[in-house]
């Protein structure tokens, strides 16, 4: 299937590693020019070596001035046809322990600044009559994950924003969707398993095996499997998919 996105331009946020990196590589392989953004430009430069159509850019999503500078620089080059909203996850913790300051700080980096960036890039997208906005959230927006109050709460705001926007811009040829990773095997997942093993004084391999066993597919997803779905959503061929939440979880979410 020709995805019909050769020559398009994408902004992939949180692209120094993990899911963002896999998506950036996948889009680049389809002939898309990819502005790959993260706090560390060096890390992007390292994986993007030899990939001509990846342009590393520095942007800390918690810093509004950097977010605006990124918007300015993209708009000066014609804007982005595809935006992949992604970034770091917040720390774990219960709803009762989460403090007001934490809610505000993480909401700013994970939601408000992203919404602002998308709002700034939207007029150019609308002018072209074609656009794709894909936000990475978590299975927690459908089945809240215990002890991840900040993530469950803030990512649900991203879902509400995405659905509202989808209806507003559907007539402009722009689709807006949310993808929900279950457990995709990135460095972050290894770090989470290591932290869980330390917390419970158990073996990391045991923790990972238990976590895998809880997934009907019996394994963690591969970043490339995740990126394939996002790349399809970013394509011209996915033109009638909008306002949706798409699970990429090996069947992990229990409800239908
Ligand atoms: P990751 O931690 O490996 O990658 C996150 C990326 O975001 C990195 O490139 C990091 O540098 C960047 N980032 C972090 N803070 C940033 C900031 N302030 N400004 C700009 N960039 C920033 O995580 P991942 O496994 O690739 O997951 C991506 C997102 O999906 C995360 O938010 C994660 O919590 C969420 N998620 C992942 C899974 C999974 O199974 N991997 C499951 C559920 C949710």
Coordinates of N, CA, C and O and ligand atoms in Angstrom, one line a residue, residues 13-23 37-40 43-44 47 58-63 66-67 85-90 109-110 136-140 145 148 151 155 179-192 220-221 223 226 248, ligand 1:
X13 N 7.5 15.0 18.3 CA 8.0 15.5 19.6 C 8.5 14.3 20.5 O 8.0 13.1 20.3
X14 N 9.4 14.6 21.4 CA 9.9 13.5 22.3 C 10.6 12.4 21.5 O 10.4 11.2 21.6
X15 N 11.4 12.9 20.5 CA 12.0 11.9 19.5 C 13.4 11.5 19.8 O 14.1 10.9 18.9
X16 N 13.9 11.7 21.0 CA 15.3 11.3 21.2 C 15.5 9.8 21.4 O 16.5 9.3 21.3
X17 N 14.4 9.2 21.8 CA 14.4 7.7 22.0 C 13.0 7.1 22.0 O 12.0 7.9 21.8
X18 N 12.9 5.9 22.2 CA 11.6 5.2 22.4 C 10.6 5.3 21.3 O 11.0 5.3 20.1
X19 N 9.4 5.6 21.7 CA 8.3 5.6 20.7 C 8.5 6.7 19.7 O 8.3 6.6 18.5
X20 N 8.9 7.9 20.2 CA 9.1 9.1 19.3 C 10.1 8.8 18.2 O 10.0 9.1 17.1
X21 N 11.2 8.2 18.7 CA 12.3 7.8 17.7 C 11.8 6.8 16.7 O 12.1 7.0 15.5
X22 N 11.1 5.8 17.1 CA 10.6 4.8 16.2 C 9.7 5.4 15.2 O 9.7 5.1 14.0
X23 N 8.8 6.3 15.6 CA 7.9 7.0 14.7 C 8.6 7.9 13.7 O 8.3 7.9 12.5
X37 N 12.1 16.4 17.4 CA 12.4 17.3 18.5 C 12.5 16.6 19.9 O 11.8 15.7 20.2
X38 N 13.4 17.1 20.7 CA 13.5 16.6 22.1 C 14.4 17.6 22.8 O 15.0 18.6 22.2
X39 N 14.6 17.4 24.1 CA 15.5 18.3 24.9 C 16.9 18.2 24.4 O 17.7 19.1 24.5
X40 N 17.3 17.0 24.0 CA 18.7 16.8 23.7 C 18.9 16.5 22.2 O 18.5 15.5 21.6
X43 N 21.3 13.5 21.1 CA 20.7 12.1 21.1 C 20.0 11.9 19.8 O 20.1 10.8 19.2
X44 N 19.3 12.9 19.3 CA 18.7 12.7 18.0 C 19.7 12.6 16.9 O 19.6 11.7 16.0
X47 N 21.1 9.0 16.6 CA 20.3 7.9 15.9 C 20.0 8.3 14.4 O 19.8 7.4 13.6
X58 N 16.0 21.1 19.0 CA 15.9 21.1 20.4 C 14.6 21.8 20.9 O 14.3 22.9 20.5
X59 N 13.9 21.1 21.8 CA 12.8 21.8 22.4 C 12.4 21.1 23.7 O 12.1 19.9 23.7
X60 N 12.4 21.8 24.8 CA 11.9 21.3 26.1 C 10.4 21.7 26.2 O 10.1 22.9 26.2
X61 N 9.6 20.7 26.2 CA 8.1 21.0 26.2 C 7.6 21.7 27.4 O 6.5 22.3 27.5
X62 N 8.5 21.7 28.5 CA 8.0 22.4 29.7 C 8.4 23.9 29.7 O 8.0 24.6 30.6
X63 N 9.0 24.3 28.6 CA 9.5 25.7 28.5 C 8.7 26.4 27.3 O 9.0 26.1 26.1
X66 N 10.7 28.0 24.5 CA 11.2 27.0 23.5 C 10.1 26.5 22.6 O 10.4 26.2 21.4
X67 N 9.0 26.3 23.1 CA 7.8 25.8 22.3 C 7.5 26.8 21.2 O 7.3 26.5 20.1
X85 N 2.3 14.4 18.8 CA 2.4 14.9 20.1 C 2.9 13.8 21.1 O 2.2 12.8 21.3
X86 N 4.1 14.0 21.6 CA 4.7 12.9 22.4 C 5.7 13.6 23.4 O 6.1 14.7 23.1
X87 N 6.0 13.0 24.4 CA 7.0 13.5 25.4 C 7.1 12.6 26.6 O 6.7 11.4 26.5
X88 N 7.7 13.1 27.6 CA 8.0 12.2 28.8 C 6.8 12.0 29.6 O 5.8 12.8 29.6
X89 N 6.8 10.9 30.3 CA 5.7 10.6 31.2 C 5.9 11.2 32.6 O 7.1 11.4 33.0
X90 N 4.9 11.5 33.4 CA 5.1 12.0 34.7 C 5.5 11.0 35.7 O 5.4 9.8 35.4
X109 N 3.7 20.8 30.7 CA 4.6 20.2 29.7 C 3.8 19.1 28.9 O 4.1 19.0 27.7
X110 N 2.8 18.4 29.4 CA 2.2 17.3 28.7 C 0.9 17.7 28.0 O 0.4 17.0 27.2
X136 N 0.2 10.8 21.5 CA 0.5 9.5 22.2 C 0.0 9.7 23.6 O 0.5 10.6 24.3
X137 N -0.8 8.8 24.1 CA -1.3 8.9 25.5 C -0.8 7.6 26.2 O 0.3 7.4 26.3
X138 N -1.8 6.8 26.6 CA -1.5 5.6 27.4 C -2.8 4.8 27.5 O -3.9 5.4 27.4
X139 N -2.7 3.5 27.7 CA -3.9 2.7 28.0 C -4.6 3.2 29.2 O -5.8 3.0 29.4
X140 N -3.9 4.0 30.0 CA -4.5 4.5 31.3 C -5.6 5.5 31.0 O -6.4 5.7 31.9
X145 N -4.5 3.4 35.3 CA -3.5 2.5 35.9 C -3.3 2.9 37.3 O -3.0 4.1 37.6
X148 N -0.8 5.8 39.0 CA -0.3 6.7 38.0 C -1.3 7.9 37.8 O -1.8 8.2 36.7
X151 N -0.5 10.8 35.3 CA -0.6 10.3 33.9 C -2.1 10.1 33.5 O -2.5 10.6 32.5
X155 N -3.4 12.9 30.8 CA -3.6 12.3 29.4 C -5.0 12.3 29.0 O -5.3 12.4 27.9
X179 N -3.4 7.8 20.1 CA -3.0 6.4 20.2 C -2.7 6.0 21.7 O -2.2 6.9 22.4
X180 N -3.0 4.8 22.0 CA -2.8 4.4 23.4 C -1.9 3.2 23.5 O -2.3 2.1 23.3
X181 N -0.6 3.5 23.9 CA 0.3 2.3 24.0 C -0.1 1.5 25.3 O -0.5 2.1 26.3
X182 N 0.0 0.2 25.2 CA -0.1 -0.6 26.4 C 1.2 -0.7 27.0 O 1.7 0.2 27.7
X183 N 2.0 -1.8 26.7 CA 3.3 -1.9 27.2 C 4.2 -2.1 26.0 O 4.3 -3.3 25.4
X184 N 4.9 -1.1 25.5 CA 5.7 -1.2 24.3 C 7.2 -1.2 24.8 O 7.5 -0.3 25.6
X185 N 8.0 -2.1 24.3 CA 9.3 -2.3 24.9 C 10.3 -1.2 24.5 O 11.1 -1.3 23.6
X186 N 10.3 -0.1 25.3 CA 11.3 0.9 25.1 C 12.2 0.9 26.4 O 11.9 0.2 27.3
X187 N 13.2 1.8 26.3 CA 14.1 1.9 27.4 C 13.3 2.3 28.7 O 13.6 1.9 29.8
X188 N 12.3 3.1 28.5 CA 11.5 3.5 29.7 C 10.8 2.3 30.4 O 10.8 2.3 31.6
X189 N 10.3 1.4 29.6 CA 9.7 0.2 30.1 C 10.7 -0.6 30.9 O 10.5 -1.1 32.0
X190 N 12.0 -0.7 30.4 CA 13.0 -1.4 31.1 C 13.3 -0.7 32.4 O 13.5 -1.3 33.5
X191 N 13.3 0.6 32.4 CA 13.6 1.4 33.6 C 12.5 1.2 34.6 O 12.7 1.1 35.8
X192 N 11.2 1.2 34.1 CA 10.1 1.0 35.0 C 10.1 -0.4 35.7 O 9.9 -0.6 36.9
X220 N 5.7 -7.9 25.3 CA 5.6 -6.5 25.1 C 5.5 -6.2 23.6 O 6.0 -7.0 22.8
X221 N 5.0 -5.0 23.2 CA 5.0 -4.7 21.8 C 6.3 -4.1 21.4 O 7.1 -3.7 22.3
X223 N 8.6 -1.2 19.5 CA 8.4 0.2 19.1 C 8.0 0.3 17.6 O 7.2 1.1 17.2
X226 N 4.4 -0.3 17.0 CA 3.6 0.9 17.4 C 3.8 2.0 16.3 O 2.8 2.6 15.9
X248 N -3.0 0.2 21.1 CA -1.9 -0.6 20.5 C -1.3 -1.3 21.8 O -0.4 -0.8 22.4
Ligands
LIG1 P1 10.6 7.6 26.8 O1 10.8 8.1 28.2 O2 11.6 6.5 26.3 O3 10.7 8.7 25.7 C1 10.1 10.0 26.0 C2 10.7 11.0 25.1 O4 10.2 12.3 25.4 C3 12.2 11.1 25.1 O5 12.7 11.4 23.8 C4 12.4 12.2 26.1 O6 13.7 12.9 25.9 C5 11.3 13.2 25.6 N1 11.0 14.1 26.7 C6 10.8 13.9 28.0 N2 10.5 15.1 28.6 C7 10.5 16.1 27.6 C8 10.3 17.4 27.6 N3 10.1 18.1 28.8 N4 10.4 18.1 26.5 C9 10.7 17.4 25.3 N5 10.9 16.1 25.3 C10 10.8 15.4 26.4 O7 9.1 7.0 26.7 P2 8.5 6.0 25.6 O8 8.4 4.7 26.2 O9 9.1 6.3 24.3 O10 7.0 6.6 25.7 C11 6.6 7.8 25.0 C12 5.4 8.4 25.8 O11 4.4 7.4 25.9 C13 5.7 8.7 27.3 O12 5.0 9.8 27.7 C14 5.2 7.5 28.0 O13 4.9 7.8 29.3 C15 4.0 7.1 27.2 N6 3.7 5.7 27.4 C16 4.6 4.7 27.0 C17 4.3 3.4 27.1 C18 5.2 2.3 26.7 O14 4.8 1.2 26.8 N7 6.4 2.6 26.2 C19 3.0 3.1 27.7 C20 2.2 4.1 28.1 C21 2.5 5.4 27.9

